[in-house]
Coordinates of C-alpha atoms in Angstrom, one line a residue:
Chain A
M22 CA 10.5 6.1 -19.9
K23 CA 8.4 3.8 -22.0
G24 CA 10.0 0.8 -20.5
W25 CA 9.5 2.1 -17.0
L26 CA 5.8 2.8 -17.6
F27 CA 5.5 -0.7 -19.2
Q28 CA 7.1 -2.3 -16.1
H29 CA 4.5 -0.5 -13.9
I30 CA 1.8 -1.6 -15.9
K31 CA 3.0 -5.1 -15.9
V32 CA 3.2 -5.1 -12.2
M33 CA -0.3 -3.7 -11.9
Q34 CA -1.7 -6.5 -14.1
F35 CA 0.2 -8.9 -12.0
T36 CA -1.3 -7.5 -8.8
L37 CA -4.9 -7.6 -10.2
R38 CA -4.2 -11.3 -11.3
R39 CA -2.9 -12.1 -7.8
L40 CA -6.1 -10.6 -6.2
R41 CA -8.2 -12.7 -8.6
T42 CA -6.4 -16.1 -7.9
T43 CA -7.5 -15.9 -4.3
P44 CA -11.0 -14.4 -4.6
V45 CA -12.4 -15.3 -1.3
A46 CA -9.5 -14.1 0.8
S47 CA -9.2 -11.1 -1.3
L48 CA -12.9 -10.2 -0.9
L49 CA -12.8 -10.9 2.8
N50 CA -10.0 -8.7 3.4
I51 CA -11.5 -5.9 1.3
V52 CA -14.7 -6.2 3.2
V53 CA -13.0 -6.1 6.5
I54 CA -11.1 -3.0 5.5
G55 CA -14.4 -1.6 4.1
I56 CA -16.1 -2.1 7.5
A57 CA -13.3 -0.8 9.6
L58 CA -13.3 2.4 7.4
S59 CA -17.0 2.8 7.2
L60 CA -17.4 3.2 11.0
P61 CA -15.5 6.4 11.4
T62 CA -16.6 7.6 8.0
G63 CA -20.2 6.9 8.9
G64 CA -19.8 8.7 12.1
Y65 CA -18.3 11.6 10.3
I66 CA -21.3 11.7 7.9
L67 CA -23.8 11.7 10.8
L68 CA -22.1 14.5 12.4
Q69 CA -21.9 16.4 9.3
N70 CA -25.7 15.9 8.7
V71 CA -26.5 16.9 12.1
Q72 CA -24.6 20.0 11.8
Q73 CA -26.1 20.9 8.5
L74 CA -29.6 20.2 10.1
S75 CA -28.8 22.5 13.1
R76 CA -27.7 25.4 10.7
Q77 CA -31.0 25.0 8.7
L78 CA -33.0 25.3 11.9
V79 CA -31.2 28.1 13.3
G80 CA -31.2 30.1 10.1
T81 CA -30.8 33.7 11.1
P82 CA -30.7 33.6 14.9
Q83 CA -33.1 36.0 16.7
I84 CA -33.3 37.4 20.2
S85 CA -36.7 37.2 22.0
V86 CA -37.1 40.3 24.3
F87 CA -40.0 39.7 26.7
L88 CA -41.3 42.9 28.3
S89 CA -42.3 43.3 31.9
M90 CA -46.1 42.9 32.4
N91 CA -46.3 46.2 34.0
A92 CA -44.6 48.1 31.4
S93 CA -46.9 50.9 29.9
Q94 CA -47.6 51.6 26.3
D95 CA -45.3 54.5 26.1
E96 CA -42.5 52.5 27.7
I97 CA -42.9 49.8 25.2
A98 CA -42.9 52.1 22.3
A99 CA -39.7 53.7 23.6
I100 CA -38.0 50.4 24.0
G101 CA -39.1 49.7 20.4
K102 CA -37.4 52.9 19.3
Q103 CA -34.3 52.2 21.2
L104 CA -33.9 48.7 19.8
Q105 CA -34.5 50.1 16.2
Q106 CA -31.8 52.6 16.7
H107 CA -29.3 50.2 18.1
P108 CA -26.3 49.7 15.7
V109 CA -26.2 45.9 15.8
V110 CA -29.9 45.4 15.2
A111 CA -31.1 44.7 11.7
R112 CA -34.8 45.0 12.3
I113 CA -37.4 44.3 15.0
E114 CA -40.8 42.8 15.1
F115 CA -43.4 43.5 17.8
V116 CA -45.4 40.6 19.0
P117 CA -48.5 41.8 21.1
R118 CA -49.5 39.5 24.0
E119 CA -52.8 38.8 22.4
Q120 CA -51.2 37.7 19.2
A121 CA -48.8 35.5 21.1
L122 CA -51.7 33.8 22.8
Q123 CA -53.5 33.1 19.6
Q124 CA -50.3 31.6 18.2
L125 CA -49.9 29.5 21.2
Q126 CA -53.4 28.2 20.8
K127 CA -53.0 27.4 17.1
S128 CA -49.7 25.8 17.0
T129 CA -49.5 23.5 20.1
G130 CA -53.0 22.1 20.1
L131 CA -53.4 23.4 23.7
S132 CA -56.5 25.4 22.8
D133 CA -58.5 23.6 25.5
V134 CA -55.9 24.6 28.2
V135 CA -55.4 28.1 26.8
G136 CA -59.1 28.8 26.5
G137 CA -59.5 27.8 30.1
L138 CA -57.2 30.6 31.2
S139 CA -58.9 33.3 33.0
Q140 CA -56.2 35.9 31.8
N141 CA -53.5 36.0 29.2
P142 CA -50.2 35.1 31.0
L143 CA -48.0 36.1 28.1
P144 CA -46.1 39.5 27.9
H145 CA -45.6 41.6 25.1
A146 CA -42.5 40.8 23.2
Y147 CA -40.0 42.1 20.6
I148 CA -38.2 39.8 18.2
V149 CA -34.8 41.2 17.4
Y150 CA -32.8 40.3 14.3
P151 CA -29.2 41.0 14.9
K152 CA -27.1 42.2 11.9
T153 CA -24.2 40.1 12.8
S154 CA -24.1 36.2 12.4
D155 CA -21.2 36.1 14.7
A156 CA -22.2 34.1 17.9
R157 CA -20.1 36.2 20.2
E158 CA -21.5 39.4 19.0
Q159 CA -25.0 38.2 19.4
E160 CA -24.3 37.2 22.9
K161 CA -22.8 40.6 23.6
L162 CA -26.0 42.1 22.3
R163 CA -28.1 39.8 24.6
D164 CA -26.1 40.7 27.6
E165 CA -26.5 44.3 26.9
L166 CA -30.3 44.1 26.5
R167 CA -30.4 42.2 29.8
T168 CA -29.3 45.4 31.6
W169 CA -32.1 47.4 30.1
P170 CA -35.0 48.3 32.4
R171 CA -38.5 47.0 31.9
L172 CA -37.4 43.9 30.2
E173 CA -38.4 40.7 31.9
H174 CA -36.4 38.2 29.9
V175 CA -33.9 38.2 27.0
Q176 CA -33.2 35.0 25.2
L177 CA -30.9 34.2 22.3
D178 CA -32.5 31.5 20.3
S179 CA -29.4 30.2 18.9
E180 CA -28.1 29.2 22.3
W181 CA -29.1 25.6 21.9
A182 CA -27.3 25.5 18.7
R183 CA -24.2 26.6 20.3
K184 CA -24.6 23.6 23.0
L185 CA -25.2 21.4 20.1
D186 CA -22.0 22.7 18.4
A187 CA -20.0 21.9 21.6
L188 CA -21.6 18.5 21.5
L189 CA -20.6 18.0 17.8
K190 CA -17.0 19.0 18.6
F191 CA -17.0 16.2 21.2
G192 CA -18.4 13.9 18.6
R193 CA -15.7 14.8 16.2
L194 CA -13.1 14.1 18.6
A195 CA -14.6 10.7 19.2
V196 CA -14.7 9.9 15.5
L197 CA -11.2 11.0 15.1
I198 CA -10.0 8.6 17.8
L199 CA -12.0 5.9 16.2
A200 CA -10.5 6.7 12.7
A201 CA -6.9 6.5 14.2
L202 CA -7.6 3.2 15.8
L203 CA -9.2 1.7 12.8
S204 CA -6.5 3.0 10.5
F205 CA -4.1 1.2 12.7
A206 CA -6.3 -2.0 12.2
L207 CA -6.2 -1.4 8.3
I208 CA -2.4 -1.2 8.4
A209 CA -2.2 -4.3 10.4
I210 CA -4.5 -6.2 8.0
T211 CA -2.3 -5.3 5.1
F212 CA 0.9 -6.0 7.1
N213 CA -0.3 -9.5 7.6
T214 CA -1.7 -10.2 4.1
I215 CA 1.7 -9.1 2.7
R216 CA 3.8 -11.1 5.1
L217 CA 1.8 -14.3 4.1
Q218 CA 2.4 -13.4 0.4
I219 CA 6.1 -12.9 1.0
L220 CA 6.3 -16.3 2.8
T221 CA 4.5 -18.1 0.0
Q222 CA 6.6 -16.4 -2.5
R223 CA 9.9 -17.1 -0.9
D224 CA 11.3 -19.2 -3.9
E225 CA 10.4 -16.5 -6.4
I226 CA 12.0 -13.8 -4.2
E227 CA 15.0 -15.8 -3.8
V228 CA 15.4 -16.6 -7.4
A229 CA 14.8 -12.9 -8.3
K230 CA 17.5 -11.8 -5.9
L231 CA 19.9 -14.5 -7.5
I232 CA 19.5 -13.2 -11.0
G233 CA 20.1 -9.6 -9.9
A234 CA 16.7 -8.0 -8.9
S235 CA 17.1 -4.9 -6.9
N236 CA 15.1 -4.6 -3.7
G237 CA 12.9 -1.9 -5.5
F238 CA 11.9 -4.5 -8.0
I239 CA 11.0 -7.1 -5.5
R240 CA 9.1 -4.7 -3.4
R241 CA 7.1 -3.2 -6.1
P242 CA 4.3 -5.9 -6.5
F243 CA 3.8 -6.0 -2.8
L244 CA 3.4 -2.3 -2.6
Y245 CA 1.0 -2.4 -5.4
F246 CA -1.0 -5.1 -3.8
G247 CA -1.2 -3.1 -0.5
L248 CA -2.2 0.0 -2.4
V249 CA -4.9 -1.7 -4.6
Q250 CA -6.3 -3.6 -1.6
G251 CA -6.5 -0.5 0.4
L252 CA -8.2 1.5 -2.6
L253 CA -10.7 -1.5 -2.9
G254 CA -11.3 -1.4 0.8
G255 CA -12.0 2.4 0.7
A256 CA -14.5 1.9 -2.3
A257 CA -16.1 -0.9 -0.1
A258 CA -16.5 1.5 2.8
W259 CA -18.1 4.0 0.5
L260 CA -20.5 1.4 -0.8
I261 CA -21.5 0.2 2.6
I262 CA -22.1 3.8 3.7
A263 CA -24.1 4.6 0.5
I264 CA -26.3 1.5 1.1
S265 CA -26.7 2.3 4.8
L266 CA -27.7 5.8 4.0
A267 CA -30.1 4.7 1.4
L268 CA -31.8 2.3 3.8
L269 CA -31.9 5.0 6.6
N270 CA -33.3 7.7 4.3
I271 CA -36.2 5.4 3.4
S272 CA -37.3 5.2 7.0
L273 CA -36.4 8.9 7.5
A274 CA -38.8 9.7 4.8
D275 CA -41.7 8.3 6.7
M276 CA -40.6 10.1 9.9
A277 CA -40.0 13.4 8.2
Q278 CA -43.5 13.3 6.8
L279 CA -44.8 13.1 10.4
Y280 CA -42.7 16.1 11.3
A281 CA -43.5 17.9 8.0
S282 CA -39.9 18.2 7.1
N283 CA -38.0 17.1 4.1
F284 CA -34.8 16.2 5.9
S285 CA -32.7 13.4 4.5
L286 CA -29.2 12.3 5.1
H287 CA -26.5 13.4 2.5
H288 CA -23.8 11.1 1.4
L289 CA -20.0 12.1 1.2
S290 CA -19.2 15.0 -1.0
I291 CA -17.1 14.2 -4.0
G292 CA -14.1 15.8 -2.2
D293 CA -14.6 13.7 0.9
S294 CA -15.1 10.6 -1.1
L295 CA -11.8 11.2 -2.9
T296 CA -10.1 11.8 0.4
L297 CA -11.5 8.5 1.7
L298 CA -10.2 6.6 -1.3
V299 CA -6.7 8.2 -1.3
F300 CA -6.3 7.9 2.4
S301 CA -7.4 4.1 2.4
A302 CA -5.0 3.4 -0.5
Y303 CA -2.2 5.2 1.4
L304 CA -2.8 3.1 4.5
G305 CA -2.7 -0.1 2.5
W306 CA 0.4 1.0 0.8
L307 CA 2.0 1.9 4.2
G308 CA 1.1 -1.5 5.7
A309 CA 2.7 -3.2 2.7
L310 CA 5.8 -1.0 3.0
L311 CA 6.2 -1.8 6.8
S312 CA 5.7 -5.5 6.0
V313 CA 8.1 -5.6 3.2
A314 CA 10.7 -3.7 5.3
Q315 CA 10.2 -6.2 8.1
H316 CA 10.2 -9.4 6.1
L317 CA 12.0 -9.1 2.8
W318 CA 15.5 -8.8 4.0
Q319 CA 15.0 -12.1 5.8
I320 CA 14.9 -13.8 2.5
E321 CA 18.5 -14.0 1.2
P322 CA 19.7 -16.7 -1.1
R323 CA 22.0 -19.2 0.3
Chain B
M30 CA 38.1 -11.8 -14.9
I31 CA 37.9 -13.6 -11.6
R32 CA 40.8 -13.3 -9.3
F33 CA 41.0 -14.9 -5.7
N34 CA 43.8 -13.6 -3.5
Q35 CA 44.5 -15.6 -0.2
V36 CA 40.7 -16.1 0.4
Y37 CA 39.6 -17.6 3.5
K38 CA 35.9 -18.4 4.2
R39 CA 34.9 -19.3 7.8
Y40 CA 31.5 -19.9 9.1
P41 CA 30.4 -18.9 12.6
G42 CA 31.5 -21.8 14.9
G43 CA 35.0 -21.6 13.4
Y44 CA 34.5 -24.1 10.5
A45 CA 36.7 -23.0 7.6
A46 CA 35.2 -23.9 4.2
L47 CA 37.9 -22.4 2.1
K48 CA 41.6 -21.9 3.1
N49 CA 44.1 -19.6 1.5
L50 CA 42.7 -19.7 -2.1
S51 CA 44.6 -17.9 -4.7
F52 CA 43.9 -18.3 -8.4
D53 CA 43.1 -16.4 -11.6
I54 CA 40.6 -17.1 -14.3
A55 CA 41.2 -15.3 -17.5
E56 CA 38.7 -13.5 -19.8
G57 CA 37.2 -16.2 -22.0
E58 CA 38.6 -19.0 -20.1
M59 CA 36.6 -22.2 -19.4
A60 CA 37.8 -23.7 -16.1
F61 CA 36.3 -26.7 -14.1
L62 CA 36.2 -26.9 -10.4
T63 CA 36.3 -30.3 -8.8
G64 CA 36.6 -32.1 -5.6
H65 CA 34.5 -34.3 -3.3
S66 CA 31.2 -33.0 -1.9
G67 CA 32.0 -30.7 1.0
A68 CA 35.3 -29.6 -0.3
G69 CA 34.0 -26.1 -0.8
K70 CA 33.0 -26.0 -4.5
S71 CA 29.7 -24.5 -3.8
T72 CA 31.1 -21.9 -1.3
L73 CA 33.7 -20.8 -3.9
L74 CA 31.0 -20.2 -6.4
K75 CA 28.8 -18.3 -3.9
L76 CA 31.7 -16.0 -3.2
I77 CA 31.9 -15.1 -6.8
A78 CA 28.2 -14.2 -6.9
A79 CA 28.3 -12.3 -3.6
I80 CA 25.9 -14.8 -2.0
E81 CA 28.6 -15.2 0.6
R82 CA 31.4 -12.8 1.6
P83 CA 35.0 -13.9 2.1
S84 CA 36.2 -13.8 5.7
S85 CA 39.6 -12.6 4.7
G86 CA 41.5 -12.1 1.4
S87 CA 40.0 -10.5 -1.7
V88 CA 37.7 -11.8 -4.5
L89 CA 37.8 -9.6 -7.6
V90 CA 35.0 -10.2 -10.2
N91 CA 35.2 -7.8 -13.3
G92 CA 37.5 -5.7 -11.2
Q93 CA 35.0 -5.3 -8.4
N94 CA 35.9 -6.4 -4.8
I95 CA 33.2 -8.7 -3.5
G96 CA 34.3 -8.2 0.1
A97 CA 33.7 -4.4 -0.2
L98 CA 30.6 -4.4 -2.3
K99 CA 27.7 -2.5 -1.0
L100 CA 24.4 -4.3 -0.5
G101 CA 22.6 -2.1 -3.1
A102 CA 25.4 -2.9 -5.7
V103 CA 24.9 -6.7 -5.4
P104 CA 22.1 -6.9 -7.9
Y105 CA 24.1 -5.1 -10.6
L106 CA 27.0 -7.5 -10.1
R107 CA 24.8 -10.5 -10.6
R108 CA 23.3 -9.0 -13.7
N109 CA 26.7 -9.6 -15.3
L110 CA 26.8 -13.3 -14.2
G111 CA 24.9 -16.2 -15.5
L112 CA 24.1 -18.5 -12.6
I113 CA 23.2 -22.1 -13.2
F114 CA 22.1 -24.2 -10.3
Q115 CA 22.1 -27.9 -9.6
D116 CA 18.5 -27.6 -8.3
H117 CA 17.6 -25.3 -11.3
K118 CA 15.6 -22.9 -9.1
L119 CA 12.8 -22.6 -11.7
L120 CA 9.5 -20.9 -11.0
F121 CA 6.7 -23.4 -11.5
D122 CA 3.9 -20.7 -11.5
R123 CA 4.7 -19.5 -14.9
N124 CA 5.6 -21.0 -18.3
L125 CA 9.0 -21.5 -19.9
F126 CA 8.9 -18.2 -21.7
D127 CA 8.1 -16.2 -18.6
N128 CA 10.8 -18.0 -16.5
V129 CA 13.4 -17.0 -19.1
M130 CA 11.9 -13.5 -19.2
L131 CA 12.5 -12.8 -15.6
P132 CA 16.0 -11.5 -15.8
L133 CA 15.1 -9.1 -18.7
Q134 CA 12.1 -7.9 -16.6
I135 CA 14.3 -7.2 -13.8
V136 CA 16.5 -5.0 -16.0
G137 CA 13.4 -3.3 -17.4
F138 CA 14.3 -4.3 -20.9
D139 CA 12.2 -3.3 -24.0
H140 CA 9.4 -5.7 -24.3
R141 CA 9.6 -6.7 -28.0
E142 CA 13.5 -6.9 -27.9
S143 CA 13.2 -9.1 -24.8
A144 CA 10.8 -11.5 -26.3
R145 CA 13.1 -11.9 -29.2
R146 CA 16.0 -12.6 -26.9
V147 CA 14.0 -15.1 -24.8
R148 CA 13.1 -17.0 -27.9
A149 CA 16.7 -17.0 -29.0
A150 CA 17.9 -18.3 -25.6
L151 CA 15.2 -21.0 -25.7
D152 CA 16.2 -21.9 -29.2
K153 CA 19.8 -22.1 -28.0
V154 CA 19.0 -24.8 -25.5
G155 CA 16.4 -26.5 -27.8
L156 CA 13.3 -25.7 -25.8
L157 CA 11.8 -23.2 -28.2
K158 CA 8.9 -25.4 -29.2
R159 CA 7.8 -25.7 -25.6
E160 CA 7.8 -22.1 -24.5
K161 CA 4.2 -22.3 -23.3
A162 CA 4.7 -25.3 -21.2
N163 CA 5.1 -25.3 -17.4
P164 CA 8.5 -26.2 -16.3
I165 CA 7.2 -28.9 -14.1
S166 CA 6.4 -31.1 -17.1
L167 CA 10.1 -31.0 -18.2
S168 CA 12.7 -33.8 -17.5
G169 CA 15.6 -33.1 -15.3
G170 CA 17.9 -32.4 -18.4
E171 CA 15.3 -30.1 -19.9
Q172 CA 14.9 -28.2 -16.6
Q173 CA 18.7 -27.8 -16.5
R174 CA 18.7 -26.4 -20.0
L175 CA 15.9 -24.1 -19.1
C176 CA 18.0 -22.8 -16.3
I177 CA 20.9 -22.3 -18.6
A178 CA 18.5 -20.3 -21.0
R179 CA 17.6 -18.1 -18.1
A180 CA 21.3 -17.6 -17.2
I181 CA 22.3 -16.5 -20.7
V182 CA 19.3 -14.5 -21.8
N183 CA 20.8 -11.2 -20.7
R184 CA 24.2 -12.2 -22.3
P185 CA 26.4 -12.2 -19.3
T186 CA 30.3 -12.2 -19.6
I187 CA 30.7 -14.9 -16.9
L188 CA 28.8 -18.1 -16.5
L189 CA 29.0 -20.0 -13.1
A190 CA 27.5 -23.5 -13.0
D191 CA 27.3 -25.5 -9.8
E192 CA 27.0 -29.2 -10.6
P193 CA 25.1 -28.6 -13.7
T194 CA 25.2 -32.4 -14.6
G195 CA 25.0 -33.6 -11.3
N196 CA 21.7 -35.6 -11.5
L197 CA 21.7 -36.3 -15.3
D198 CA 22.3 -39.3 -17.3
A199 CA 25.3 -39.3 -19.7
E200 CA 23.4 -38.1 -22.8
S201 CA 21.8 -35.3 -21.1
A202 CA 25.1 -34.4 -19.4
N203 CA 26.8 -34.3 -22.8
D204 CA 23.9 -32.0 -24.3
I205 CA 24.6 -29.6 -21.4
M206 CA 28.3 -29.6 -21.9
D207 CA 28.0 -29.1 -25.6
I208 CA 26.0 -26.0 -24.9
F209 CA 28.6 -24.8 -22.5
K210 CA 31.3 -25.4 -25.2
S211 CA 29.5 -23.2 -27.7
F212 CA 29.4 -20.3 -25.1
H213 CA 33.2 -20.8 -24.5
Q214 CA 33.7 -20.5 -28.4
V215 CA 32.0 -17.0 -28.3
G216 CA 34.2 -15.7 -25.6
V217 CA 32.1 -16.3 -22.4
T218 CA 34.1 -16.9 -19.2
L219 CA 33.0 -20.2 -17.7
L220 CA 33.6 -21.8 -14.3
I221 CA 31.9 -25.1 -14.0
S222 CA 32.0 -27.3 -10.7
T223 CA 31.5 -31.0 -11.2
H224 CA 32.7 -34.2 -9.7
D225 CA 31.9 -36.0 -12.9
E226 CA 35.3 -37.5 -14.1
S227 CA 34.1 -38.4 -17.6
V228 CA 33.3 -34.7 -18.2
L229 CA 36.8 -33.7 -17.0
R230 CA 38.5 -36.3 -19.2
Q231 CA 36.6 -35.2 -22.2
Y232 CA 37.7 -31.5 -22.1
Q233 CA 41.4 -30.4 -21.8
S234 CA 40.5 -27.4 -19.8
R235 CA 42.1 -26.1 -16.6
T236 CA 40.8 -28.0 -13.5
L237 CA 40.9 -26.5 -10.0
T238 CA 40.7 -29.2 -7.5
L239 CA 39.5 -28.5 -4.0
K240 CA 40.3 -30.7 -1.0
Q241 CA 39.0 -29.8 2.3
G242 CA 38.8 -26.1 1.3
E243 CA 42.4 -26.1 -0.1
L244 CA 43.5 -25.8 -3.6
Q245 CA 45.5 -28.8 -4.9
S246 CA 48.0 -28.3 -7.6

């Protein structure tokens, strides 16, 4: 067991030394892998951030119920009571048309336009907070309310979020395809690097085979190399993304001030970061394995 | 220890390198293999080390049939053989010590014990003082001795040497042969191919003479 461990440590040291002996080539390889991985990972992070933002904005979804202009006070009160008693409704809020107009005047800077109106064009409205956070339940409630009399318009405010979700789903698929393609590129890069290494180490491999090295022994340093190169590539991708996010956040901070929000892009979670590293290391290992399987058997001592 | 039974070796294209070879080399025997170049000496040695397989007949080494050996079993056969090459096959990207270390690394030998063994092997061939040197700085005779150190470090029971004195002057050749003799004395089985008449005359060992792939008696 100790001997086995020692052997692996020895191979690991050997691998790191080999990376160091060709610093430029190694660095270029790692950077290329890093860039290839950072594209889909960056896309993933953007989607993640957009999704988080949309959740923040939606908060608890609400249904705006606009009443008909010709509804009488009694009818309005009756509708309020009915809404309050509905099993899916948590609470309601009444917005009189005068208040709505004032709000419009204050919030949009259209006071001139609004002030110029001869009469208030806005209806009375109820804001309904559903008990359920399930989008389908909310839609069911909306559709039910639409059948009620004396209601002009019923609008579920989270509808745009649903549309965004669909868009995000599309985005995720695009990122997935990109990830698959670039993973393949990573495997190809490692495959080629290892192929070159095998060719330059022909003599050593041949001698090792002559003095009784098993295929496992000969393969091991190449597999380690692929693994380490993939791992470092993954780390490079992580760094590239970290730096890009830091730069983006600086300019976002300016923008966010204008919009009076404190939105900033979040980096990968620890779990996602680990997944990235493990995945890139695995791809490197796989590329090395394929290359070794393809090229090593061609070198037989004669 | 080594038994050839009606062995033929033909290469693609029909050329027969070895024809109907049958002989025995007993445990602890030192035998020479001689013949002109192209007579099949190297091919014969390659058959013993499973670098080549016989076309027909059987080659038994340590009781193992080379012709039927699985690919995965070849490394384990070779670990019991010490192979010494005319062109040394040394690795110039590492020092003498690490060159000799390689066979023990392959077996996964304990580190301290293997360092001891490497030094013993280097001492045996008179290169201990230069363990840190690169083999490229060695003379032809020294390189050959280093090759021998590598071949014996895992204490094989059989040593195969292909023209070990081929490119050496008489003095270096004598050094090499003395080393071989000392292994013979401790019971190692040796098969040495050579076309050096002086070496053959010096030793009264059995000589297998090959002529165009056939054994002369």
